[in-house]
Structure formats: structure tokens, C-alpha cells
Amino acid sequence: MITIYTIFSAMRFSHQRETIRKIVNSTNSHPTADWVFSRAKRSIPKISLGTVYRNLKRLEKTGDLRTIYDGSIARYDWNTKPHDHLKCKECGDLMDVHLLDEGIRSDVKKKYKFAVDDVKMTIIGTCQKHK
Amino acid sequence: MITIYTIFSAMRFSHQRETIRKIVNSTNSHPTADWVFSRAKRSIPKISLGTVYRNLKRLEKTGDLRTIYDGSIARYDWNTKPHDHLKCKECGDLMDVHLLDEGIRSDVKKKYKFAVDDVKMTIIGTCQKHK
DNA sequence: AGTATATATAGTAATCATTCCTATTATTAT
DNA sequence: ATAATAATAGGAATGATTACTATATATACT
Ligand SMILES: [Mn+2]
Ligand SMILES: [Mn+2]
Ligand SMILES: [Zn+2]
Ligand SMILES: [Zn+2]
């Protein structure tokens, strides 16, 4: 008797992944993997950091979130629509803003013969809190 | 007999630092610390990687170069004037462009009450070589 | 509902870039 | 030339991220 199973791996449900997705979706703070990890431990005490990293990567691949780099460390953003960031060098906060319109993409194409996929902009400075 | 020396440390000349400065100044490729290290070894075979890092940091502080982050890894740029970058995701090349004018800085200030120090923009895409 | 199969996990080790530490070397004011 | 100390080489330590693996879990099929 022969049983045939699917050849290509399907993504299975996991409580860990769902928890991680909800955590990232619930904040505007662009959290680090470690922050997501400590939050996830509240509901899944035995979750491991590796699981957090693996699923954050997975969720990026499926388009549920995007990774942004703050200096050398990765932060995760539920907002996958094009937008920019204000980075406060006093408190480290990273805030969403929308500065670049669609026009700049076609500008770049014309000027530099470069196939544009994404435009990343971060404004470094000091936020209102510090004055 | 009492001898008084300066209390505050002055920066001394070092062949290592001069070599590192020249290496960074000689390329438009936005090299990594490791690339600078392997280049430096040609003229100073016993130079250590720690010395490269320490001096790159020092040279940034004195305004001789700036650090840019390509994902999570640091690259060094002799061009300290405001400019932007095209990042090719095929070959990894990072190229200089000038896209943002001064106007955008004052725009940000008006819109977001944020004291702007620097605007970092990277355009991700594919360069001419790949078609 | 029970079983088979493969995916996902926890826990831990490994990796990689970067920083730190320290005995020795090199620069520079006198 | 000497003394003071900044800078270095070499290696250890760190911190974020990834890789490995035995076990647990989800799910397709009886
Ligand atoms: Mn954002
Ligand atoms: Mn540049
Ligand atoms: Zn702030
Ligand atoms: Zn290219």
C-alpha cells in the first residue's frame, strides 16, 4: 500500500508564530528581537530566542512585517507600507513619518538607470521631549 | 624637580592611522573594516584588526570619514558631505548619489518639530550591470 | 479517533562583527 | 637622551544572530 504526501513543505500553524506576529502588530516602537522575546515569554514561558528570530524572518518573507536596521541592530516593523523614520539620538526612539512621495522613485530611475525596489530614509536628530 | 605635562591627552601620529586614512580615501567602494584591514596588511603586515577598528572610529570622530551601515555591517566613507546611496542587491555595490536638497531638512523641522542633524537615504534596487 | 509524516520547537553550540584588555612599542615634550 | 604616556599587537570577551539536533506538535489520511 502506497501513501503519497505533498512534496513541498507547507507552513504549519504555530502558537509561537502567532504570538510573535501579534506582539509586533501591537506596538509602534519598532521592537528588537530581544524585546519581542521577553514579551512572548509572558504567554509562552518556555519559548526560545531562536524561535523568535526564526519566525521574525519567516514573517518578513510572508510580508507580515519588515526588518529595519537601527545602526547595526535589527528592529521589526508591522507597517509594511512605504514610510520613513525619525531617529532620536537622545532617547533612541524611532518614529514613523511619511516624507517621500512616489515621484522620487521615477526621478531616480531617470537619473541613474537603476531599477528601484525600495527607498529607505532615516532622519537623525532630537525629538521634542528633550528641550 | 617637578615636570608638568599636559593633562588632556593629545592625539599622536601613527603610521597605522595614516595608512588607514589613505586606504579609505583611495576608494569609492565604501569598504568594510575587514577590507581596510587586508589592504593595510600589505604595507604593515603586523597591523591588527583591533587597530583598524579603533582608528576608523577615531577618524570618524575627527571628521575624516563617516560610518554607514549596510544592513547590519559597518562600511566607511571618505565622503563626509551630505549625500545618498544606491545599493544594488545583486552585486552588493553601494554607490554615491545626491538626491536630497537642503529643502527637505527645513520641511522636516516644520512638519515634525524635530531637530534634524542628518538625513540618511539609501535606494535599494538593481544596477545597470544586471540586464 | 488513531497513525504516519514532516514541520516547528527548545535548548544549546557556533558564528561573526566588533569591542575590550594588557604587556609592549612608539611618539613626543622637555 | 629621557620620561611620560599614547598607540599598538595579539588575544580574549561580548552581543546579536544563526545553526544544529533531539523532541514535540500540527495535520493529512485512514
Ligand atoms: Mn516604521
Ligand atoms: Mn558615499
Ligand atoms: Zn528623543
Ligand atoms: Zn549591481
XYZ file of C-alpha atoms in Angstrom, chain A:
131
model
C 0.000 0.000 0.000
C 1.424 3.359 -1.104
C 0.667 6.676 0.509
C 1.581 9.874 -1.280
C 2.166 13.065 0.624
C 2.797 16.569 -0.601
C 6.332 17.106 -1.778
C 6.594 20.805 -0.996
C 6.562 21.888 2.608
C 3.546 23.845 3.749
C 3.713 26.291 6.589
C 2.056 24.906 9.680
C 0.295 26.856 12.323
C 2.267 27.561 15.468
C 1.240 29.339 18.632
C 4.707 30.829 18.871
C 4.493 32.423 15.436
C 1.019 33.796 16.077
C 2.117 35.266 19.374
C 5.151 36.897 17.758
C 3.017 38.344 14.966
C 0.569 39.832 17.459
C 3.337 41.327 19.561
C 4.921 43.085 16.577
C 1.499 44.223 15.383
C 0.668 45.679 18.765
C 3.404 48.282 19.005
C 4.716 51.283 17.105
C 8.079 51.113 18.839
C 9.900 49.068 16.162
C 10.963 46.434 18.697
C 14.140 44.370 18.673
C 14.125 40.569 18.650
C 15.038 40.586 22.303
C 12.102 42.815 23.225
C 9.726 40.572 21.299
C 11.299 37.596 23.082
C 10.730 38.980 26.580
C 7.168 39.910 25.662
C 6.475 36.468 24.209
C 7.708 34.770 27.376
C 4.757 36.244 29.253
C 2.353 33.956 27.430
C 4.796 31.207 26.370
C 7.342 30.962 29.191
C 9.419 28.260 27.500
C 9.729 29.960 24.108
C 13.323 30.246 22.909
C 15.108 33.197 21.368
C 15.932 31.123 18.307
C 12.244 30.600 17.708
C 11.697 34.338 17.836
C 14.411 35.013 15.276
C 13.289 32.199 13.001
C 9.706 33.387 12.996
C 10.519 37.050 12.591
C 12.431 36.062 9.472
C 9.542 33.899 8.327
C 7.029 36.675 8.899
C 9.168 39.031 6.871
C 9.205 36.549 3.996
C 5.424 36.281 4.029
C 5.119 40.058 4.047
C 3.677 40.344 7.541
C 6.433 42.633 8.726
C 9.648 44.271 7.626
C 13.102 44.479 9.127
C 14.743 47.838 9.610
C 18.300 48.346 10.774
C 18.980 50.832 13.515
C 22.730 51.134 13.256
C 23.835 47.543 13.420
C 20.855 46.085 15.192
C 17.638 44.774 13.664
C 14.215 46.113 14.550
C 10.883 44.894 13.289
C 8.070 46.955 11.868
C 4.476 45.800 11.320
C 3.996 48.689 8.913
C 4.963 47.282 5.538
C 3.764 50.274 3.562
C 6.444 52.683 2.297
C 7.349 55.153 5.001
C 10.321 56.816 6.638
C 11.692 57.139 10.147
C 12.769 59.771 12.599
C 15.542 58.540 14.875
C 16.141 60.443 18.088
C 19.744 60.127 19.183
C 18.890 61.227 22.719
C 16.299 58.614 23.661
C 16.796 56.185 20.793
C 13.158 56.339 19.725
C 12.280 55.516 16.154
C 9.119 57.120 14.824
C 7.159 56.732 11.618
C 6.827 59.583 9.168
C 5.845 59.847 5.541
C 8.132 62.141 3.591
C 8.904 60.689 0.182
C 6.237 60.579 -2.443
C 6.118 58.284 -5.454
C 7.795 60.946 -7.583
C 11.247 60.334 -6.212
C 11.283 56.740 -7.436
C 10.763 57.665 -11.067
C 13.267 60.504 -10.595
C 15.913 58.027 -9.568
C 15.141 55.744 -12.478
C 15.560 58.579 -14.952
C 18.681 59.972 -13.370
C 20.634 56.837 -12.599
C 19.293 53.978 -14.726
C 18.737 51.994 -11.572
C 15.782 49.641 -11.018
C 14.378 50.887 -7.742
C 12.760 48.427 -5.337
C 12.709 50.413 -2.161
C 13.737 53.755 -0.742
C 14.890 53.872 2.859
C 15.166 57.162 4.646
C 16.004 57.907 8.253
C 16.203 61.377 9.727
C 18.625 61.567 12.640
C 18.108 64.237 15.263
C 16.485 65.145 18.548
C 12.797 64.812 19.340
C 10.523 67.233 21.193
C 10.975 65.547 24.562
C 14.453 66.975 25.002
C 14.157 70.757 25.462
